[in-house]
Amino acid sequence: MSIYKRNTIWWVEFIAPDGTRIQRSTGTEDRKQAQEFEAKLKHDLWRVYHLGEKPRMLWKEAVIRFMREKQNKDQTNEISIFKYLDPYFGHMYVDEIRRMHIDGIIQQRLKEGVSNATINRLLQKLRAVLNKAHKEWEVKCDPPFVKLLKEPKKRVRWLTENEAYRLIQALPAHTADMVIFSLETGLRESNVTLLRWDQINLSERVIYIEGDDILKSEQAFVVPLSEKAVEVLKRQFGKHLERVFTFKGNPVRRANTKMFKETCKEIGLEDFRWHDLRHTWATWHVNRGTPLEVLQELGGWSDYKMVKRYAHFSHQHLHKYVNSTQNQFSTNFPTLAKFGQ
């Protein structure tokens, strides 16, 4: 029988024109609606096979394929986003998703008091799935325009060297090592906590960062290691076969923990979070004269605008250009004294 019940929901099962076995929930307890669903599905599959139309894809199928293909190392946030979207899109095909559905989600999230930045992370993930379906998977999908919300200007909170020293001294050894490593490499939290030994080449003193974080950058890059960074790595030898940073023999998952935040408050570091270690690393580099284009490459930023926000921390590199014009024209300009001033 091509239609049957599983608990209270009707399911369909039949062979498609291309020989594929189809087994799918109709999502309804009403038999008549289930029969209409089956007829529509058979009709669509017939047109795909005989007329060459693009096949349809359920949102749930798109999510599964997206996660399988991306293989992000830390899927916690990704899974959380998809769980939130499931009640909205779980019963829909990707070609049925419209701008009005997305606007409804935005309004609901705003009512829940969620920040624009958090909503944008959800929208970016939604947009990524729909674009994959449209551009790569060749299924029926015409993604609606997804406009991100305005976010407040990104803050740059950074530490002085004295503040960094006090923080390191106040933290337990395993966290202090991760702080030192972050200040020496500029890596993001997940790149540090999820760092594996197979990403490290100590003979060449580099780390290979994979481009698997779609919310930041899909481009892989190489991070050179300083002497202090190598010392930190050597202190981790023998603690775990796969992962670098551990606590009591188990891989560390998060660094921006309650303990870290409380320690910051205890030593007087207000409004400081783990990601600000990356800001500190970048600011120290600029203060020491590292060109912005070099900093962009070291930090793995794909957008130069992300690096420009650190430009105001140094002005020493501008003096040589100012003085060069003075050397060329100083003999041609009258002095102020000549004008009686």
Short mmCIF file of C-alpha atoms in Angstrom, two decimals:
data_model
loop_
_atom_site.label_atom_id
_atom_site.label_comp_id
_atom_site.label_asym_id
_atom_site.label_seq_id
_atom_site.Cartn_x
_atom_site.Cartn_y
_atom_site.Cartn_z
CA MET A 1 0.00 0.00 0.00
CA SER A 2 1.42 3.38 -0.96
CA ILE A 3 -0.15 5.25 1.97
CA TYR A 4 0.00 4.10 5.59
CA LYS A 5 -0.08 5.40 9.15
CA ARG A 6 2.87 5.69 11.48
CA ASN A 7 1.46 6.55 14.92
CA THR A 8 -1.09 9.25 14.00
CA ILE A 9 0.65 10.62 10.89
CA TRP A 10 0.10 9.36 7.33
CA TRP A 11 3.17 8.34 5.31
CA VAL A 12 3.60 7.57 1.62
CA GLU A 13 5.80 4.94 0.03
CA PHE A 14 6.17 4.25 -3.70
CA ILE A 15 8.69 3.89 -6.53
CA ALA A 16 9.49 7.09 -8.45
CA PRO A 17 9.75 7.11 -12.27
CA ASP A 18 13.56 6.94 -12.05
CA GLY A 19 13.37 3.79 -9.91
CA THR A 20 14.08 5.53 -6.60
CA ARG A 21 12.13 4.29 -3.58
CA ILE A 22 10.28 7.22 -1.98
CA GLN A 23 9.27 7.07 1.68
CA ARG A 24 8.09 10.31 3.22
CA SER A 25 5.85 11.71 5.94
CA THR A 26 2.86 13.71 4.73
CA GLY A 27 2.86 15.69 7.98
CA THR A 28 -0.90 15.31 8.43
CA GLU A 29 -3.36 13.09 10.31
CA ASP A 30 -6.03 13.66 7.66
CA ARG A 31 -6.20 10.81 5.12
CA LYS A 32 -7.63 12.95 2.33
CA GLN A 33 -4.88 15.55 2.72
CA ALA A 34 -2.31 12.75 2.76
CA GLN A 35 -3.68 11.39 -0.53
CA GLU A 36 -3.47 14.87 -2.05
CA PHE A 37 0.13 15.11 -0.84
CA GLU A 38 0.96 11.76 -2.46
CA ALA A 39 -0.66 12.74 -5.77
CA LYS A 40 1.20 16.07 -5.86
CA LEU A 41 4.52 14.40 -5.02
CA LYS A 42 4.08 11.77 -7.76
CA HIS A 43 3.12 14.52 -10.22
CA ASP A 44 6.26 16.54 -9.39
CA LEU A 45 8.55 13.51 -9.69
CA TRP A 46 6.98 12.60 -13.04
CA ARG A 47 7.72 16.10 -14.39
CA VAL A 48 11.29 15.92 -13.09
CA TYR A 49 11.93 12.61 -14.83
CA HIS A 50 10.05 13.12 -18.09
CA LEU A 51 10.27 16.90 -18.61
CA GLY A 52 13.64 17.62 -17.06
CA GLU A 53 12.34 19.99 -14.39
CA LYS A 54 14.49 20.60 -11.33
CA PRO A 55 13.62 18.34 -8.40
CA ARG A 56 12.25 19.78 -5.18
CA MET A 57 14.07 19.50 -1.85
CA LEU A 58 12.64 19.63 1.64
CA TRP A 59 14.24 22.09 4.05
CA LYS A 60 15.13 19.20 6.36
CA GLU A 61 16.91 17.44 3.51
CA ALA A 62 18.77 20.64 2.67
CA VAL A 63 19.95 21.06 6.27
CA ILE A 64 21.22 17.48 6.46
CA ARG A 65 23.09 17.81 3.17
CA PHE A 66 24.50 21.22 4.14
CA MET A 67 25.90 19.93 7.44
CA ARG A 68 27.28 16.82 5.78
CA GLU A 69 29.08 18.80 3.09
CA LYS A 70 30.37 21.61 5.31
CA GLN A 71 31.59 19.32 8.11
CA ASN A 72 32.16 22.24 10.49
CA LYS A 73 34.35 21.18 13.39
CA ASP A 74 32.21 22.88 16.03
CA GLN A 75 28.55 22.37 15.12
CA THR A 76 27.04 23.49 18.43
CA ASN A 77 25.89 26.92 17.23
CA GLU A 78 24.92 25.59 13.81
CA ILE A 79 22.70 22.88 15.30
CA SER A 80 21.12 25.42 17.63
CA ILE A 81 20.21 27.65 14.68
CA PHE A 82 18.73 24.80 12.66
CA LYS A 83 16.69 23.58 15.64
CA TYR A 84 15.22 27.04 15.99
CA LEU A 85 14.32 27.17 12.28
CA ASP A 86 12.80 23.69 12.17
CA PRO A 87 9.28 24.66 13.40
CA TYR A 88 9.18 27.34 10.69
CA PHE A 89 10.59 25.41 7.72
CA GLY A 90 10.64 21.75 8.74
CA HIS A 91 7.51 20.96 6.73
CA MET A 92 8.42 23.12 3.72
CA TYR A 93 10.34 22.76 0.48
CA VAL A 94 13.20 25.21 -0.05
CA ASP A 95 11.37 26.75 -3.02
CA GLU A 96 8.44 27.61 -0.74
CA ILE A 97 10.47 29.83 1.59
CA ARG A 98 9.53 33.45 1.02
CA ARG A 99 10.62 36.80 2.37
CA MET A 100 7.47 37.01 4.51
CA HIS A 101 8.52 33.85 6.37
CA ILE A 102 11.93 35.35 7.09
CA ASP A 103 10.42 38.65 8.21
CA GLY A 104 8.21 36.73 10.64
CA ILE A 105 11.25 35.04 12.17
CA ILE A 106 13.06 38.38 12.52
CA GLN A 107 10.10 39.96 14.30
CA GLN A 108 9.77 36.99 16.65
CA ARG A 109 13.45 37.10 17.56
CA LEU A 110 13.27 40.84 18.21
CA LYS A 111 10.28 40.28 20.52
CA GLU A 112 12.38 37.72 22.39
CA GLY A 113 14.97 40.41 23.03
CA VAL A 114 17.64 38.84 20.82
CA SER A 115 20.37 41.16 19.54
CA ASN A 116 20.66 42.14 15.88
CA ALA A 117 24.05 40.41 15.72
CA THR A 118 22.57 37.09 16.87
CA ILE A 119 19.68 37.41 14.41
CA ASN A 120 22.16 38.10 11.62
CA ARG A 121 24.05 34.87 12.41
CA LEU A 122 20.77 33.01 11.92
CA LEU A 123 20.01 34.86 8.67
CA GLN A 124 23.50 34.16 7.33
CA LYS A 125 23.11 30.45 7.99
CA LEU A 126 19.66 30.41 6.36
CA ARG A 127 21.01 32.28 3.35
CA ALA A 128 23.95 29.89 3.05
CA VAL A 129 21.66 26.83 2.87
CA LEU A 130 19.35 28.40 0.28
CA ASN A 131 22.27 29.57 -1.86
CA LYS A 132 23.76 26.08 -1.80
CA ALA A 133 20.46 24.62 -2.95
CA HIS A 134 20.13 27.22 -5.71
CA LYS A 135 23.69 27.36 -7.04
CA GLU A 136 25.21 23.95 -6.36
CA TRP A 137 22.58 21.29 -5.84
CA GLU A 138 20.45 22.19 -8.87
CA VAL A 139 17.16 21.79 -7.07
CA LYS A 140 14.12 24.01 -7.43
CA CYS A 141 14.93 27.07 -5.35
CA ASP A 142 14.74 30.81 -5.89
CA PRO A 143 16.17 32.29 -2.66
CA PRO A 144 14.51 35.48 -1.42
CA PHE A 145 16.69 38.50 -0.73
CA VAL A 146 17.93 38.27 2.85
CA LYS A 147 18.84 41.69 4.24
CA LEU A 148 20.87 41.68 7.43
CA LEU A 149 19.97 43.96 10.31
CA LYS A 150 22.11 46.92 11.27
CA GLU A 151 24.58 46.13 14.02
CA PRO A 152 26.22 48.58 16.41
CA LYS A 153 29.71 49.67 15.47
CA LYS A 154 32.11 46.94 16.50
CA ARG A 155 33.96 47.79 19.66
CA VAL A 156 37.71 47.31 20.06
CA ARG A 157 38.53 46.38 23.66
CA TRP A 158 42.16 45.53 24.25
CA LEU A 159 44.64 44.99 27.07
CA THR A 160 47.86 46.72 27.98
CA GLU A 161 50.82 44.40 28.49
CA ASN A 162 50.54 44.92 32.25
CA GLU A 163 46.84 43.97 32.22
CA ALA A 164 47.60 40.89 30.13
CA TYR A 165 50.31 39.84 32.61
CA ARG A 166 47.92 40.21 35.58
CA LEU A 167 45.25 38.17 33.76
CA ILE A 168 47.66 35.35 32.96
CA GLN A 169 48.90 35.25 36.55
CA ALA A 170 45.35 35.05 37.92
CA LEU A 171 44.16 32.17 35.70
CA PRO A 172 44.68 28.41 36.17
CA ALA A 173 47.55 27.01 34.12
CA HIS A 174 45.51 25.41 31.32
CA THR A 175 43.53 28.61 30.68
CA ALA A 176 46.59 30.84 31.06
CA ASP A 177 48.33 28.84 28.33
CA MET A 178 45.38 29.40 25.98
CA VAL A 179 45.45 33.13 26.74
CA ILE A 180 49.19 33.34 25.98
CA PHE A 181 48.67 31.34 22.79
CA SER A 182 45.82 33.63 21.70
CA LEU A 183 47.91 36.76 22.34
CA GLU A 184 50.76 35.28 20.31
CA THR A 185 48.69 34.05 17.34
CA GLY A 186 45.51 36.17 17.24
CA LEU A 187 43.40 33.05 16.72
CA ARG A 188 39.69 33.03 17.47
CA GLU A 189 38.38 31.09 20.44
CA SER A 190 37.20 28.04 18.47
CA ASN A 191 40.47 27.89 16.51
CA VAL A 192 42.31 27.62 19.83
CA THR A 193 40.02 25.30 21.77
CA LEU A 194 39.53 22.92 18.82
CA LEU A 195 43.16 22.99 17.68
CA ARG A 196 44.47 19.56 16.68
CA TRP A 197 48.04 18.29 16.55
CA ASP A 198 47.68 17.42 12.86
CA GLN A 199 47.23 21.14 12.13
CA ILE A 200 50.66 21.97 13.54
CA ASN A 201 54.01 21.78 11.78
CA LEU A 202 56.66 22.57 14.39
CA SER A 203 59.56 22.07 11.97
CA GLU A 204 58.21 24.98 9.90
CA ARG A 205 56.69 26.68 12.97
CA VAL A 206 53.22 27.14 11.48
CA ILE A 207 49.58 26.22 12.11
CA TYR A 208 47.18 25.42 9.29
CA ILE A 209 43.74 26.88 9.93
CA GLU A 210 40.99 25.30 7.88
CA GLY A 211 38.40 27.53 6.22
CA ASP A 212 35.36 25.84 7.71
CA ASP A 213 33.69 28.62 9.65
CA ILE A 214 31.07 29.98 7.24
CA LEU A 215 30.10 32.86 9.60
CA LYS A 216 33.68 34.22 9.45
CA SER A 217 35.70 33.01 6.50
CA GLU A 218 35.77 29.97 4.25
CA GLN A 219 39.36 30.68 3.26
CA ALA A 220 42.13 28.59 4.86
CA PHE A 221 45.26 30.35 6.03
CA VAL A 222 48.62 29.69 7.68
CA VAL A 223 49.58 31.12 11.08
CA PRO A 224 53.31 31.51 11.84
CA LEU A 225 54.33 30.65 15.41
CA SER A 226 56.38 32.85 17.72
CA GLU A 227 58.86 31.50 20.27
CA LYS A 228 56.32 31.93 23.09
CA ALA A 229 53.61 30.15 21.07
CA VAL A 230 55.95 27.19 20.49
CA GLU A 231 56.73 27.08 24.22
CA VAL A 232 53.01 26.87 24.98
CA LEU A 233 52.60 24.00 22.52
CA LYS A 234 55.51 22.11 24.02
CA ARG A 235 53.86 22.29 27.43
CA GLN A 236 50.86 20.42 25.96
CA PHE A 237 52.89 17.46 24.65
CA GLY A 238 51.58 14.08 25.83
CA LYS A 239 48.30 15.32 27.27
CA HIS A 240 46.03 14.17 24.41
CA LEU A 241 46.57 12.27 21.17
CA GLU A 242 44.38 14.48 18.97
CA ARG A 243 43.63 17.82 20.63
CA VAL A 244 46.16 20.36 21.87
CA PHE A 245 44.45 22.12 24.76
CA THR A 246 42.95 19.99 27.53
CA PHE A 247 41.80 20.07 31.13
CA LYS A 248 42.28 17.00 33.31
CA GLY A 249 42.90 14.88 30.22
CA ASN A 250 39.78 15.98 28.34
CA PRO A 251 39.71 18.34 25.33
CA VAL A 252 38.67 21.90 26.13
CA ARG A 253 35.48 22.98 24.40
CA ARG A 254 35.02 26.59 25.54
CA ALA A 255 37.42 29.23 26.78
CA ASN A 256 35.10 32.18 27.44
CA THR A 257 33.75 30.40 30.51
CA LYS A 258 32.15 31.68 33.70
CA MET A 259 35.49 31.19 35.47
CA PHE A 260 37.29 33.33 32.88
CA LYS A 261 34.71 36.13 33.16
CA GLU A 262 34.79 36.09 36.96
CA THR A 263 38.60 36.21 36.97
CA CYS A 264 38.52 39.26 34.69
CA LYS A 265 36.17 41.03 37.09
CA GLU A 266 38.25 40.08 40.12
CA ILE A 267 41.36 41.78 38.71
CA GLY A 268 39.44 44.81 37.48
CA LEU A 269 39.10 44.05 33.75
CA GLU A 270 35.64 45.42 33.04
CA ASP A 271 33.75 44.68 29.81
CA PHE A 272 36.35 42.15 28.66
CA ARG A 273 35.58 38.90 26.81
CA TRP A 274 37.71 36.18 25.27
CA HIS A 275 37.42 37.52 21.73
CA ASP A 276 39.05 40.75 22.92
CA LEU A 277 42.32 38.82 23.10
CA ARG A 278 42.25 38.87 19.30
CA HIS A 279 41.68 42.64 19.39
CA THR A 280 44.61 42.91 21.79
CA TRP A 281 46.87 40.88 19.50
CA ALA A 282 45.94 43.05 16.50
CA THR A 283 46.35 46.31 18.42
CA TRP A 284 49.78 45.31 19.74
CA HIS A 285 50.85 44.45 16.19
CA VAL A 286 49.77 47.84 14.85
CA ASN A 287 51.44 49.66 17.74
CA ARG A 288 54.68 47.85 16.90
CA GLY A 289 54.50 48.89 13.27
CA THR A 290 53.01 45.86 11.51
CA PRO A 291 51.47 47.08 8.20
CA LEU A 292 47.72 46.56 7.96
CA GLU A 293 48.00 44.41 4.84
CA VAL A 294 50.38 42.09 6.71
CA LEU A 295 48.07 42.04 9.73
CA GLN A 296 45.18 41.07 7.44
CA GLU A 297 47.13 38.06 6.21
CA LEU A 298 48.29 37.07 9.69
CA GLY A 299 44.76 37.25 11.07
CA GLY A 300 43.05 35.50 8.18
CA TRP A 301 40.62 38.35 7.49
CA SER A 302 39.00 38.24 4.05
CA ASP A 303 37.70 41.82 4.31
CA TYR A 304 40.21 44.67 4.59
CA LYS A 305 37.58 46.78 6.36
CA MET A 306 37.85 44.46 9.36
CA VAL A 307 41.53 45.39 9.69
CA LYS A 308 41.09 49.12 9.10
CA ARG A 309 39.46 49.53 12.52
CA TYR A 310 42.89 49.06 14.09
CA ALA A 311 44.55 51.75 11.96
CA HIS A 312 43.99 54.57 14.45
CA PHE A 313 46.13 52.85 17.07
CA SER A 314 49.29 53.90 15.26
CA HIS A 315 50.32 57.01 13.38
CA GLN A 316 54.08 56.58 13.37
CA HIS A 317 54.10 55.14 9.86
CA LEU A 318 52.60 58.40 8.53
CA HIS A 319 55.45 60.64 9.63
CA LYS A 320 57.85 59.57 6.90
CA TYR A 321 55.35 60.65 4.24
CA VAL A 322 54.81 64.04 5.89
CA ASN A 323 58.54 64.67 6.21
CA SER A 324 59.21 63.63 2.61
CA THR A 325 57.18 66.59 1.31
CA GLN A 326 58.93 68.91 3.73
CA ASN A 327 62.36 67.89 2.45
CA GLN A 328 61.32 68.53 -1.14
CA PHE A 329 59.71 71.94 -0.74
CA SER A 330 61.23 73.50 2.39
CA THR A 331 63.64 75.72 0.43
CA ASN A 332 60.82 77.14 -1.69
CA PHE A 333 58.47 78.27 1.08
CA PRO A 334 59.02 81.55 2.97
CA THR A 335 59.19 81.31 6.74
CA LEU A 336 56.45 82.72 8.92
CA ALA A 337 58.92 85.35 10.24
CA LYS A 338 59.22 86.77 6.75
CA PHE A 339 55.54 87.70 6.91
CA GLY A 340 56.08 89.39 10.23
CA GLN A 341 54.42 86.68 12.32
#
